[in-house]
Coordinates of C-alpha atoms and ligand atoms in Angstrom, one line a residue:
X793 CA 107.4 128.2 113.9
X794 CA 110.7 126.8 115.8
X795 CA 110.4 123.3 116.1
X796 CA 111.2 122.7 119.5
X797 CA 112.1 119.6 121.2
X798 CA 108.9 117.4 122.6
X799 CA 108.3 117.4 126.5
X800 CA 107.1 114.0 128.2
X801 CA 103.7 114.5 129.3
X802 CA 104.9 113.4 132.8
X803 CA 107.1 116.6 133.0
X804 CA 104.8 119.3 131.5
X805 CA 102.8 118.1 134.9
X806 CA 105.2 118.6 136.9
X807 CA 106.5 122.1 136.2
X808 CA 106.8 124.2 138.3
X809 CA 106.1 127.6 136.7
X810 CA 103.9 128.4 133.3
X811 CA 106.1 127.5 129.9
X812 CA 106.0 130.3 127.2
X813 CA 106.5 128.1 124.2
X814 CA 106.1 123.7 124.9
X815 CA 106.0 121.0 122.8
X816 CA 104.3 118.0 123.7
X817 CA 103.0 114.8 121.2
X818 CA 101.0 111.8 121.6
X819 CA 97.6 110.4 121.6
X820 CA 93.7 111.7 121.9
X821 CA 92.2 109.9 125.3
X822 CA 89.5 112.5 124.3
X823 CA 88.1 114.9 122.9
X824 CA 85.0 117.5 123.7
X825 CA 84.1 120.8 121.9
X826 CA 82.4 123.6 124.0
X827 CA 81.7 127.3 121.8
X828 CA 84.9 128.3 119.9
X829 CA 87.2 125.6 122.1
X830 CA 88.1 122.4 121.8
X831 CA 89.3 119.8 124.6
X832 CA 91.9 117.1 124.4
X833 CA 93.2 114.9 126.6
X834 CA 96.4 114.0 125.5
X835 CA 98.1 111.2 126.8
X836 CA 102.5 110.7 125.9
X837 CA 102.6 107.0 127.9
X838 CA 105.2 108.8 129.9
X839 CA 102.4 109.0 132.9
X840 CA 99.1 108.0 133.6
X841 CA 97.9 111.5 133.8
X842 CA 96.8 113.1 130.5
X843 CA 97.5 116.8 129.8
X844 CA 94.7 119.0 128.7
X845 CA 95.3 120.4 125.7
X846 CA 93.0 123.8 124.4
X847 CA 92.3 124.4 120.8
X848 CA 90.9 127.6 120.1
X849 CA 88.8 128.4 116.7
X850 CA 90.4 131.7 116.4
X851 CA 93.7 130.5 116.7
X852 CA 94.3 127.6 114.3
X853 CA 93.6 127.5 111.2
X854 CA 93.0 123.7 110.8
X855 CA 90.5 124.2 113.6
X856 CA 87.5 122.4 111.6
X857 CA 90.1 119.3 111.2
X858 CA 90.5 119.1 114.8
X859 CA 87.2 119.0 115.3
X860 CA 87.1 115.7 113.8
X861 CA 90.2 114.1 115.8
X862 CA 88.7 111.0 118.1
X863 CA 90.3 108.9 120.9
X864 CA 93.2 107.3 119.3
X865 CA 94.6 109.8 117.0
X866 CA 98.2 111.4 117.0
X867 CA 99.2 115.4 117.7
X868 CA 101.9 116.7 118.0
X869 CA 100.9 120.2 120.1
X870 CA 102.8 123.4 120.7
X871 CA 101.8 126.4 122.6
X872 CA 102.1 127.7 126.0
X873 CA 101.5 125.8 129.6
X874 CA 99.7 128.0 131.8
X875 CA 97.9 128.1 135.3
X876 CA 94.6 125.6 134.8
X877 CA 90.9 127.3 135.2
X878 CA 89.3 124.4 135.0
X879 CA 89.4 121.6 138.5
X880 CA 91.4 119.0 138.4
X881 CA 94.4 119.7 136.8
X882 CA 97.6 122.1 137.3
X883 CA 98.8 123.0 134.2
X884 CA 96.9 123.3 130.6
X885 CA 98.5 123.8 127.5
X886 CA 97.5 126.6 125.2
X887 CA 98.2 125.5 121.8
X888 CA 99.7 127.6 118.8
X889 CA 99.9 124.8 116.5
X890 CA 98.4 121.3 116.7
X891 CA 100.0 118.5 113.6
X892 CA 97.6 116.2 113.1
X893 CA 100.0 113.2 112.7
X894 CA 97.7 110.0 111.9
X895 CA 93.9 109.8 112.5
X896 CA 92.0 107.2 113.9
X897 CA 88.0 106.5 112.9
X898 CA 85.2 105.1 114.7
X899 CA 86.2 101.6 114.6
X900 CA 89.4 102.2 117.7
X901 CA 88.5 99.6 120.0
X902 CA 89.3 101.4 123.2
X903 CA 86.8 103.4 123.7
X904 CA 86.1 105.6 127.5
X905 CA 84.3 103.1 129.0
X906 CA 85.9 100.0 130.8
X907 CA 87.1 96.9 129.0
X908 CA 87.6 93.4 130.5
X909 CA 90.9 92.2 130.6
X910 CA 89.6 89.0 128.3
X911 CA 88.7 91.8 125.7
X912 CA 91.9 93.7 125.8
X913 CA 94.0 90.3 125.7
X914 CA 92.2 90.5 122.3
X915 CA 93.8 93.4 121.2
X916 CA 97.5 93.0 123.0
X917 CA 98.5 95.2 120.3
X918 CA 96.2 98.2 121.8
X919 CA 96.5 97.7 125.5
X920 CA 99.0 99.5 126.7
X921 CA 97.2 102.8 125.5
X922 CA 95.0 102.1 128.5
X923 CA 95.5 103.1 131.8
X924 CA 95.5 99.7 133.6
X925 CA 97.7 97.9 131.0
X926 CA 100.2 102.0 130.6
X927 CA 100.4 101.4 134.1
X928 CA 101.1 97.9 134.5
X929 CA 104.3 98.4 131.5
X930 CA 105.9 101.2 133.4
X931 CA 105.8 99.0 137.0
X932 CA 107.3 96.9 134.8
X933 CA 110.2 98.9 133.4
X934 CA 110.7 100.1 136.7
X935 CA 110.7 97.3 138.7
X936 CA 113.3 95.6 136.5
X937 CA 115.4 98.9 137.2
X938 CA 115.3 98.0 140.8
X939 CA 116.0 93.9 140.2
X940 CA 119.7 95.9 138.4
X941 CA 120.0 98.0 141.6
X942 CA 119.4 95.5 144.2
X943 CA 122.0 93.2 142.8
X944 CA 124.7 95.6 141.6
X945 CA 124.2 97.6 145.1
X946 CA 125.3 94.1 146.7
X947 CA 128.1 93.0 144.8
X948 CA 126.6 90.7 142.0
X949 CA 127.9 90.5 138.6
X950 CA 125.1 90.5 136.3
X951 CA 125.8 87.5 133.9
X952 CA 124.2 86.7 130.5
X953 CA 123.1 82.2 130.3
X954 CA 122.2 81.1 126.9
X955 CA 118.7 80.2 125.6
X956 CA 119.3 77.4 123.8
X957 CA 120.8 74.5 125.9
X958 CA 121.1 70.7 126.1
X959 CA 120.5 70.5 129.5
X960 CA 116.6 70.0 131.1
X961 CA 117.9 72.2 134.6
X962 CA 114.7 71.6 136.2
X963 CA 113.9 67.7 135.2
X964 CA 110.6 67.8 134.6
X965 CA 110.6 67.7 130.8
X966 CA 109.1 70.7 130.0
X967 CA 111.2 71.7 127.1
X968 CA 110.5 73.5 123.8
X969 CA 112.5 71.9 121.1
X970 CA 115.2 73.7 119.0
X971 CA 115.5 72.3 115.8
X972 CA 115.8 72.5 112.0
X973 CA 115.5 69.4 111.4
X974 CA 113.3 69.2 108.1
X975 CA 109.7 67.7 110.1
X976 CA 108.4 65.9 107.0
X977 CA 111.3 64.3 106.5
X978 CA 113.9 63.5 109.6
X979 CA 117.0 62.3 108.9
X980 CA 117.3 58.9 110.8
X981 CA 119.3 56.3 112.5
X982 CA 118.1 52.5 113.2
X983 CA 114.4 54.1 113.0
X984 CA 114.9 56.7 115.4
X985 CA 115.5 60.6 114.4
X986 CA 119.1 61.3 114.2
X987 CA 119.7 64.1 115.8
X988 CA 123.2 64.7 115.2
X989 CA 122.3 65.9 111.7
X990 CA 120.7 68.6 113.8
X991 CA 122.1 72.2 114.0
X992 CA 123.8 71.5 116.9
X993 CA 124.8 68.0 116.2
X994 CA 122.5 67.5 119.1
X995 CA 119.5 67.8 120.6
X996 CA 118.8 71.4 122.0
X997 CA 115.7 73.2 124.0
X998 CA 114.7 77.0 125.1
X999 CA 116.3 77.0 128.4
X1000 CA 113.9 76.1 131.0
X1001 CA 116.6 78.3 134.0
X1002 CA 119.8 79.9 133.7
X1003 CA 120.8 78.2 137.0
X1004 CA 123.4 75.6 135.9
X1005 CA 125.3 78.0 133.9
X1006 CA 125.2 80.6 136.7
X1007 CA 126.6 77.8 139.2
X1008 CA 129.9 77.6 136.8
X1009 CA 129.6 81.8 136.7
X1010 CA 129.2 82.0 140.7
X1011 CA 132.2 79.8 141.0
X1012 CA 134.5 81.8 139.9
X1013 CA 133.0 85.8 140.2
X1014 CA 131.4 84.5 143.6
X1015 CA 128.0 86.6 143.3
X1016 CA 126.4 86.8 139.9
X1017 CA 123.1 87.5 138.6
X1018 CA 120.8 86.6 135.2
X1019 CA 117.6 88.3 134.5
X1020 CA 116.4 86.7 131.2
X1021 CA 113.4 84.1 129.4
X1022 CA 113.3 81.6 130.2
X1023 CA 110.5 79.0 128.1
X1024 CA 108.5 75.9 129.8
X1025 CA 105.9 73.6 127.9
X1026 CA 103.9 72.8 130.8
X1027 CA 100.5 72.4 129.9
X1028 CA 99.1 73.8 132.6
X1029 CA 96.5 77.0 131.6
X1030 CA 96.2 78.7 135.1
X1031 CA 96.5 82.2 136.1
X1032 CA 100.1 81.8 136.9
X1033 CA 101.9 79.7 134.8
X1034 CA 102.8 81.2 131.4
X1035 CA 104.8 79.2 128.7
X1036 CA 107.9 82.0 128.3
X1037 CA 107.9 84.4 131.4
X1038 CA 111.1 85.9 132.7
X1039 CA 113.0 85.0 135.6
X1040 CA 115.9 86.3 137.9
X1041 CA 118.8 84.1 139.0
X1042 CA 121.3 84.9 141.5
X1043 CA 123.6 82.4 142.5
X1044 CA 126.3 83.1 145.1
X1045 CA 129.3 81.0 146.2
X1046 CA 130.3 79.9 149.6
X1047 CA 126.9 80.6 150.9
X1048 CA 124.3 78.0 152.3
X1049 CA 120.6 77.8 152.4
X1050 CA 119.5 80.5 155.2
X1051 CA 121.9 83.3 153.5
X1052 CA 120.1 82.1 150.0
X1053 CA 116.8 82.6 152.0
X1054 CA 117.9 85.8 153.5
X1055 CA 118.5 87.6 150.5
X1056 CA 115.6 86.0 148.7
X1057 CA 113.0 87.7 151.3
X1058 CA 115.4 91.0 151.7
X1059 CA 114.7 91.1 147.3
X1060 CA 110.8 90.6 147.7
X1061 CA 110.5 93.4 150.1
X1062 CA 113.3 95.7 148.0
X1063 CA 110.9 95.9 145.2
X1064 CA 107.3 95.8 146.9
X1065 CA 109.1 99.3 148.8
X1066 CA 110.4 100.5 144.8
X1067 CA 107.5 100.1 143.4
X1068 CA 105.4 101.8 146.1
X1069 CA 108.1 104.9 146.1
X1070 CA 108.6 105.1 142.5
X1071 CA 105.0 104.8 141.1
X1072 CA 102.7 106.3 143.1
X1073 CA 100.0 107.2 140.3
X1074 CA 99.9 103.5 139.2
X1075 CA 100.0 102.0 142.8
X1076 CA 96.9 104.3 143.0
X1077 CA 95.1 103.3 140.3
X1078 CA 95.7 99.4 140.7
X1079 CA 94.5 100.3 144.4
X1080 CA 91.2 101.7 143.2
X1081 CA 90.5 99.2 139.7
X1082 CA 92.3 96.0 140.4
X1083 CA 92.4 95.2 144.3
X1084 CA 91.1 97.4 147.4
X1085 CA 93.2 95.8 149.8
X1086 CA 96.6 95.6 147.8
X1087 CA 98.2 98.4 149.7
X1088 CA 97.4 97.7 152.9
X1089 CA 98.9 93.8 152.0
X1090 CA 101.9 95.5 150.9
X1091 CA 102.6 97.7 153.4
X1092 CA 102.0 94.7 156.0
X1093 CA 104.2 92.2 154.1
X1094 CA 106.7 95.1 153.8
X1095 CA 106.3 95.7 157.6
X1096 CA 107.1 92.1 159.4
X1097 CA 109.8 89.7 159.3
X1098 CA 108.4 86.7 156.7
X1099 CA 107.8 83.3 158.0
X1100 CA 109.7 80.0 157.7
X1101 CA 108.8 77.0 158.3
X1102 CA 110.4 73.1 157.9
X1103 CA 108.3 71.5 154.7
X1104 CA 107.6 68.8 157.6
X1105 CA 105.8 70.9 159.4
X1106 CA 104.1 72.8 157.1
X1107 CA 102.4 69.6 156.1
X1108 CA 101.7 68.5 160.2
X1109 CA 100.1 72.0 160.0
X1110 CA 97.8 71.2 156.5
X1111 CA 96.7 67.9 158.1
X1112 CA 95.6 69.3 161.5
X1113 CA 94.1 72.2 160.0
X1114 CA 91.0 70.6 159.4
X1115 CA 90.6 72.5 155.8
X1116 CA 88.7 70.3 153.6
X1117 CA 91.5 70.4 150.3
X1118 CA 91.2 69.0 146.7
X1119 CA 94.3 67.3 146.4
X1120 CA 96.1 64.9 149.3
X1121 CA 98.4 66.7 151.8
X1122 CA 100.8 64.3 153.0
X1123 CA 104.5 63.7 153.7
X1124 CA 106.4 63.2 149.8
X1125 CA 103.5 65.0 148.2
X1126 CA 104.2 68.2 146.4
X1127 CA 102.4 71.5 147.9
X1128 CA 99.3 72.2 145.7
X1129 CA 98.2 75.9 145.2
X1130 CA 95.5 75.5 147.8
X1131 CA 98.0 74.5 150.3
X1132 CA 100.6 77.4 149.9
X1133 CA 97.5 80.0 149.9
X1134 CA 96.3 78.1 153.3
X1135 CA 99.7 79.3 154.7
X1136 CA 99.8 82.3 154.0
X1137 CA 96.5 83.8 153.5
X1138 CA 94.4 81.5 156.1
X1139 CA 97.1 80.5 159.1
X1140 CA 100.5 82.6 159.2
X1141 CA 98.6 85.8 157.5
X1142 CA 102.1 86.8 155.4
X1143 CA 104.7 85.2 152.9
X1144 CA 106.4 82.0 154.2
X1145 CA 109.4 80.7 153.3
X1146 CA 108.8 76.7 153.4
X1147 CA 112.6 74.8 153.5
X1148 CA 113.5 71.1 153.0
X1149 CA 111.8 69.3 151.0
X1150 CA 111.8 65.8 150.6
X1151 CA 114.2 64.6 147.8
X1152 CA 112.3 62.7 146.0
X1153 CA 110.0 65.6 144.5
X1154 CA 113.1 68.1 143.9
X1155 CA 115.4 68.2 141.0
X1156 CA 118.6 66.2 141.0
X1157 CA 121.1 69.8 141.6
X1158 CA 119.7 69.9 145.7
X1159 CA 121.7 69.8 148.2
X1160 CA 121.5 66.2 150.3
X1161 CA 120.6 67.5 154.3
X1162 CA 122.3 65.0 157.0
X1163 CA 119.0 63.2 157.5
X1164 CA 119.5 62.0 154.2
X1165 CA 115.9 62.3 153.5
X1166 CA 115.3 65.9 152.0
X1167 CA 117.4 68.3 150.4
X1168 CA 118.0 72.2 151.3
X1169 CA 115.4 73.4 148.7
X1170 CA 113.2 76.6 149.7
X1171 CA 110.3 77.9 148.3
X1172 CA 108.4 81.6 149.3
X1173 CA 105.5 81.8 149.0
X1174 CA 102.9 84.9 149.0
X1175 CA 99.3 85.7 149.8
X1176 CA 97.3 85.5 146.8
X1177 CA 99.8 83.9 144.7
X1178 CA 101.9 81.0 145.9
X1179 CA 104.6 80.6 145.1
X1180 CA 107.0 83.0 143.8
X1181 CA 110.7 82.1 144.5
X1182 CA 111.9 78.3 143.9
X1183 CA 115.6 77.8 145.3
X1184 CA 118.3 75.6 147.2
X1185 CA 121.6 75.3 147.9
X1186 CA 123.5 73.3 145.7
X1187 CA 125.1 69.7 146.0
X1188 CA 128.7 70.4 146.1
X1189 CA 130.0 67.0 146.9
X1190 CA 130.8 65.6 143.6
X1191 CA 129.7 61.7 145.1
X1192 CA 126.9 62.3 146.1
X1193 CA 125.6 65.2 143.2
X1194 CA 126.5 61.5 140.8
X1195 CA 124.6 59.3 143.3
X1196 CA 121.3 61.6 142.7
X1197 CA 121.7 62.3 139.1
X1198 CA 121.5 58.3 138.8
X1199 CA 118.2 58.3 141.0
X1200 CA 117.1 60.6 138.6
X1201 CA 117.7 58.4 135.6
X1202 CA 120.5 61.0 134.4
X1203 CA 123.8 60.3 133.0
X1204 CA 127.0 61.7 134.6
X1205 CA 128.5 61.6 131.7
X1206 CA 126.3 64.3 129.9
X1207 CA 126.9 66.6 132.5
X1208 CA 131.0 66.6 132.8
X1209 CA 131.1 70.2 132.8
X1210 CA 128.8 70.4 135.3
X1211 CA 130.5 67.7 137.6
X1212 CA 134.1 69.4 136.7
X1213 CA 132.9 73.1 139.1
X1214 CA 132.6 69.8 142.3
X1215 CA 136.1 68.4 140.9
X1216 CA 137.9 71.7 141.0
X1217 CA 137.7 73.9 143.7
X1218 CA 134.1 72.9 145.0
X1219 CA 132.0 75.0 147.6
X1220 CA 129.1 75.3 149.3
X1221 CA 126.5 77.5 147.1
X1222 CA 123.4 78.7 146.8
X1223 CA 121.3 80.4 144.3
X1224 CA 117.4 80.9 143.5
X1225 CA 115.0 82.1 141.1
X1226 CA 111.9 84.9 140.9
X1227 CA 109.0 84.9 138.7
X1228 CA 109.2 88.0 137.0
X1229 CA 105.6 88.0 136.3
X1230 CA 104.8 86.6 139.6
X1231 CA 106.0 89.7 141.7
X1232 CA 104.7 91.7 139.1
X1233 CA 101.2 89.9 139.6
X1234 CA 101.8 90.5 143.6
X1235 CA 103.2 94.4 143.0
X1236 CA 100.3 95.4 140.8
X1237 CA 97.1 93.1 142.4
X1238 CA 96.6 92.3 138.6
X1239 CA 95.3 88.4 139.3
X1240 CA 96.3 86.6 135.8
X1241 CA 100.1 86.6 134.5
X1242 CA 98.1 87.1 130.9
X1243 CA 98.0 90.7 132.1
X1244 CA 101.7 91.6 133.1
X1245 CA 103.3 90.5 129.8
X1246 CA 103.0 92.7 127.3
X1247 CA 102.5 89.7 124.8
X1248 CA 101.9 86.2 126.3
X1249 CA 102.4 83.1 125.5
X1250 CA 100.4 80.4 127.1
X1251 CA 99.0 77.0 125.9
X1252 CA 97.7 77.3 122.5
X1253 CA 98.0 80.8 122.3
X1254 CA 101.0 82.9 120.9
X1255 CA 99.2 85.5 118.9
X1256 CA 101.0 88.9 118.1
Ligands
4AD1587 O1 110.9 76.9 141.1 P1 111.5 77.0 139.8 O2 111.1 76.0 138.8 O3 113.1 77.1 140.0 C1 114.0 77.1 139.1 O4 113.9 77.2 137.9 C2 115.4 77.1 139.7 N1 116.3 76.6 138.7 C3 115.7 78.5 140.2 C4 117.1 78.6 140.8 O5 117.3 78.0 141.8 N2 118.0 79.3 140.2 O6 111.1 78.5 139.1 C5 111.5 79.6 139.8 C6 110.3 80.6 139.8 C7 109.0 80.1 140.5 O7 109.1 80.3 141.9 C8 108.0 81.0 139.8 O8 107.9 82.3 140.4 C9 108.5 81.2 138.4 O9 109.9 80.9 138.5 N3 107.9 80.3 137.5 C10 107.0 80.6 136.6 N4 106.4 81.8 136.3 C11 105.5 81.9 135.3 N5 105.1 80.8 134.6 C12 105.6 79.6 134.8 N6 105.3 78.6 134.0 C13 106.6 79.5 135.9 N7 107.3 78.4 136.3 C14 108.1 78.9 137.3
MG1588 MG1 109.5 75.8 142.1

């Protein structure tokens, strides 16, 4: 028989006339047997949909092997596409020849009928043959088409920061060392480890952002992008924080806070509208399994303007809102998760975009305001979530970016290169960063980041 190319799944379904001679491969979803036929589902990963496959006795000889395929096995199929008789499907595909290519027994895990998320975590290596987690890895693929689009439509130069660095961008210690330094046995210095026997001759970390290396990019290609890893060793085990999730950076010179929070809303919205055009079948689904309501969120969030409000009176609001919270709401005190979710889910009804904070609970790189007391920092935040962009515009006064490194306990002097993009041809600039896995959380209605990585990592757990 000529071999002939295979077809995705996804466009045997969409033909638009019957196919003489197909070829299609993938795996069993299932399998049932009626008098001299047998059924498969066959499903490529290329769409949610599965394609019906008919095996007739008559026809193939290996018939009594396929008999015995179950859920999980591999075929390649060839025959003809023709008109459906049966409801609920289109097209069926008449097969000539089925190659059974690897079988699977009794003991595949996913079997037809639901499984929790906390069971599929189990088997990460599995998951994406099912139709929640299939789904959730092509919104995925897709929507980090669209984060490419939206920035090289505007301008933006899409620039690669490293992963190992010296710097902690954020300040809050978080870091995963890099080292090969031998642990049993550290080289040392007046009792302490010394560290430039290291690989680097110094001490180096995952990157924790891309954001002070984008600064130096921004100022001199004016609009640049990352879209990378970015690792954090918080130990915090909540639905939302994972320990290496991706993030998107754009950083744009000559370009202050309301511009940076401009195109930060304008990029939520862009792909909230991608996803809902481009995967329509998965939107579907996660409409019908994951969240009843998340269309009707989207489509309101996609409809109005987003909210923004001063950090000052964002907290006036918490205190007179009478809400009995966990944690303290006060001026200086960082918003907790049950405070952003207030805001938007409770009293504005839709993201808001909360803007200066005070300094003292925002990393040294902020932007001083004239009332000397908070910096030009912005958060959004969304229903369900929190939040899910962190940004500001940048100090670009080289005095007074020295004068808060101090406050933080820094030293200048290990950030020269940094200080150097203030002493040579300084300006105003901006940039921010988006949870990857957040929007993906809000896109999809999926509720734990566990479930929008294909293999997480989170606090005691990097299995896989
Ligand atoms: O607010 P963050 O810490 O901001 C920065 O890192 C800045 N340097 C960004 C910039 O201005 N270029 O992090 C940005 C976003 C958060 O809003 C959140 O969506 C996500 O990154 N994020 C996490 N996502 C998953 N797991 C974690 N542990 C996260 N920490 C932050
Ligand atoms: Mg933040």
């Amino acid at each position: 028989m000529a071999q002939l190319s295979p077809t995705p799944i996804k466009d045997a379904l969409q033909s638009t006339e019957p196919i003489d001679a197909i070829r299609v491969q993938g795996w069993v979803r299932t399998r049932r047997d009626s008098k001299d036929f047998s059924f498969i589902e066959l499903n490529d990963g290329s769409s949610l949909r599965n394609l019906q496959i008919i095996a007739k006795k008559e026809t193939l000889p290996n018939y009594a092997d396929i008999q015995k395929l179950s859920t999980g096995a591999s075929v390649v199929v060839q025959g003809a596409l023709v008109a459906s008789q049966g409801k609920g499907q289109k097209w069926e595909l008449v097969a000539d020849n089925i190659e059974i290519v690897g079988t699977a027994d009794d003991s595949y895990p996913l079997q037809k009928k639901g499984h929790t998320p906390e069971f599929l975590r189990e088997i990460a290596h599995l998951r994406p043959r099912s139709n929640l987690f299939g789904s959730v890895f092509r919104v995925r693929s897709r929507l980090a088409f669209a984060v490419h689009e939206f920035f090289q439509q505007r301008g933006f130069i899409y620039v690669h920061t490293p992963i190992i660095t010296g710097s902690d961008c954020e300040g809050a210690g978080e870091l995963f060392r890099v080292s090969t330094i031998d642990l049993t046995n550290p080289p040392r210095k007046n009792g302490e480890i010394d560290y430039t026997q290291d690989f680097f001759a110094r001490q180096t970390y995952l990157t924790v952002s891309g954001q002070l290396e984008a600064e130096a990019l921004a100022l001199a290609l004016a609009k640049v992008y990352t879209f990378g890893p970015t690792f954090r060793a918080e130990n915090s085990n909540t639905s939302r924080h994972a320990s290496e999730f991706w993030m998107i950076e754009p950083e744009m010179a000559f370009c202050d806070l309301n511009g940076n929070m401009d195109l930060a809303e304008e990029f939520v919205k862009y792909l909230i509208a991608d996803a809902r055009k481009h995967c329509p079948d998965e939107m579907e689904l996660f409409a019908t399994f994951v969240d009843k309501e998340l269309l009707a969120r989207l489509d309101f969030v996609l409809e109005r303007p987003f909210q923004r409000i001063a950090y000052t009176d964002a907290v006036d609001l918490l205190k007179k809102s009478g809400e009995r919270f966990e944690f303290p709401i006060g001026y200086g005190l960082n918003l907790q998760s049950e405070h952003e979710r207030w805001l938007t889910e409770k009293h504005f009804k839709r993201p808001v975009t909360v803007f200066n904070f005070p300094k003292e609970i925002k990393p040294f790189y902020m932007r001083v305001s004239d009332d000397g007391r908070t910096v030009a920092a912005m958060d959004l935040l969304v229903p369900g979530i929190g939040e899910i962009v962190g940004g500001s515009q940048r100090e670009e006064r080289l005095d007074v970016l020295e004068e808060n490194m101090r406050r933080h306990n820094m030293d200048p002097a290990d950030y020269k290169w940094y200080l150097d993009l203030r002493r040579y041809g300084t300006v105003p600039h901006s940039g921010f960063g988006l949870g990857f896995e957040r929007m993906l959380m809000f896109v999809t209605g999926v509720p734990n980041i566990r479930d929008v990585i294909p293999f997480a990592r989170t606090p005691g757990s990097a299995e896989f």
